[in-house]
Amino acid sequence: MKGPSCVCLLVMAARAAWAQPFLLPTANQAIFNQGGQERYFVPTTGKTWVSGTFGCVRSDGWQMHEGLDIKCLQRDRAGEPADPVMATADGVVAYVNDKPSLSNYGRYIVLQHHISEMEIYSLYAHLSEVQSGLKVGRAVRAGEKIAVMGRTSNTRERISKERAHVHFELNLFYSEHFNSWYKRHFPTEKNDHGLFNGENLVGVDARLILLAEHDQGAPFDLLHWIQHRTELCRVLVRQTDFPWLHRYPMLVKPGVLTKGERVAGYEIALDFNGLPFELIPRSAAQIKGPAKFQLISVNEAEYTKNPCRRYVTRQGSHWELANNGVNLLDLLTN
């Protein structure tokens, strides 16, 4: 029979695991040091460390960067990065691209995790090599080495030795119907990565999550964090059954309709990166007009701060869904 001290240790271990669901993907810890940003993030050429973080941080705020570019600490004799890249959490290998020429991510890995009852994916890009034996379906443990940092990419401007880094993302997954959506929208383009094309992964700010779980005294709750994203806009969709509802039912607001009312569509709150973080069932009586997608409101302050996705546009004195916004909703409800 376990003694009180043993039970106490087990409880403390469980709380620690819940409090910190994500580990850093490399040995670089500078993100947690005051003033350590320049030692942690790799900027684009001629820019500050901010350009290596998540958000509308490139091209004067008009280009989205969906991950963190993390500096290397180790180099081999040729000056190439040698840092081990590690799984941020327990999970399963969902995808491995071992052909750098097929993606601007170069050689990359996607892992699937379940945190706070949510399905979430981590992505590690620009790798020099993938750990031997790492294949789709294999279980991995938090902190397990999965690759070696590199600078692989298929972009015209190659990643220099000085800028060598791992590009790290945390994402939610839009739709298992992505392939048909992609073929419809890009009929002449080949989709080399199937469901794990970057267009089908919607990023959350891993930097804010890592800092929050590190600084927070209480256990970190990923679901609560996602539910409290800053809203860019609200939209209404005339669709009652789509993959996001089944994959992330915890984001659907319960008990909104009265008894006997049937769902005719959903009001959806989107953040600036296109993450649907609140879905509210609406009845036919609550939906005005025949349009499949309707823009309800726009947070102008958030749009001014983070405009790079171009999901909405101002036409004179009113706002409309832009083409990017319509395409996003089409993917979400496909």
XYZ file of N, CA, C and O in Angstrom, residues 118 223 227 240 242-256 263 265-268 276-282:
124
model
N -8.150 18.201 -26.429
C -8.143 18.762 -27.773
C -7.103 18.080 -28.648
O -6.003 17.744 -28.193
N -7.460 24.573 -23.503
C -8.803 24.855 -24.006
C -9.239 26.260 -23.608
O -9.738 27.016 -24.442
N -10.161 29.358 -26.129
C -11.496 29.953 -26.078
C -11.473 31.452 -25.832
O -12.478 32.129 -26.077
N -24.706 22.899 -41.250
C -25.000 22.284 -39.953
C -24.098 21.102 -39.612
O -24.135 20.609 -38.485
N -20.071 19.874 -40.343
C -18.749 19.963 -40.979
C -17.702 19.486 -39.981
O -17.947 19.442 -38.757
N -16.526 19.077 -40.461
C -15.551 18.368 -39.621
C -15.149 19.079 -38.336
O -14.940 18.423 -37.305
N -15.018 20.390 -38.367
C -14.568 21.119 -37.181
C -15.486 20.871 -35.990
O -15.036 20.771 -34.848
N -16.794 20.748 -36.252
C -17.765 20.516 -35.183
C -17.495 19.201 -34.463
O -17.691 19.089 -33.249
N -17.070 18.198 -35.199
C -16.829 16.874 -34.625
C -15.434 16.775 -34.002
O -15.253 16.079 -32.999
N -14.476 17.478 -34.594
C -13.107 17.411 -34.071
C -12.948 18.276 -32.821
O -12.199 17.919 -31.903
N -13.651 19.415 -32.780
C -13.508 20.332 -31.657
C -14.878 20.702 -31.067
O -15.255 21.879 -31.006
N -15.639 19.706 -30.596
C -16.972 19.996 -30.041
C -16.901 20.866 -28.795
O -17.884 21.525 -28.436
N -15.748 20.879 -28.120
C -15.609 21.697 -26.913
C -15.621 23.194 -27.222
O -15.754 24.013 -26.311
N -15.497 23.559 -28.504
C -15.548 24.973 -28.895
C -16.957 25.411 -29.283
O -17.181 26.590 -29.605
N -17.912 24.466 -29.284
C -19.308 24.780 -29.604
C -20.020 25.185 -28.316
O -19.976 24.473 -27.315
N -20.676 26.337 -28.351
C -21.375 26.838 -27.164
C -22.651 26.035 -26.948
O -23.522 25.985 -27.816
N -22.800 25.394 -25.797
C -23.971 24.532 -25.571
C -25.189 25.311 -25.073
O -25.073 26.426 -24.553
N -26.354 24.698 -25.237
C -27.567 25.212 -24.627
C -28.053 26.545 -25.124
O -28.698 27.292 -24.379
N -27.775 26.883 -26.385
C -28.162 28.190 -26.917
C -29.595 28.173 -27.445
O -30.373 29.094 -27.200
N -30.962 23.349 -35.434
C -29.802 24.110 -35.907
C -29.891 24.290 -37.418
O -30.077 23.321 -38.164
N -27.536 26.683 -38.810
C -26.228 27.232 -39.128
C -25.479 27.569 -37.857
O -25.958 27.293 -36.750
N -24.301 28.176 -38.016
C -23.481 28.519 -36.859
C -22.922 29.927 -36.988
O -22.495 30.351 -38.074
N -22.958 30.644 -35.880
C -22.218 31.891 -35.753
C -20.829 31.531 -35.253
O -20.688 30.792 -34.267
N -19.793 32.027 -35.940
C -18.427 31.609 -35.642
C -17.555 32.825 -35.379
O -17.544 33.774 -36.170
N -11.229 29.247 -35.707
C -12.603 29.326 -35.190
C -12.624 28.900 -33.718
O -12.542 27.715 -33.413
N -12.704 29.868 -32.801
C -12.562 29.528 -31.389
C -13.883 29.548 -30.624
O -13.919 29.167 -29.455
N -14.963 29.959 -31.272
C -16.286 29.864 -30.663
C -17.317 29.644 -31.756
O -17.336 30.375 -32.754
N -18.153 28.626 -31.581
C -19.203 28.315 -32.543
C -20.531 28.281 -31.802
O -20.685 27.557 -30.818
N -21.499 29.073 -32.272
C -22.799 29.196 -31.615
C -23.890 28.704 -32.557
O -24.061 29.253 -33.651
N -24.628 27.668 -32.168
C -25.717 27.180 -33.028
C -26.782 28.262 -33.198
O -27.150 28.950 -32.245
N -27.288 28.391 -34.439
C -28.349 29.351 -34.731
C -29.495 28.644 -35.444
O -29.278 27.757 -36.278
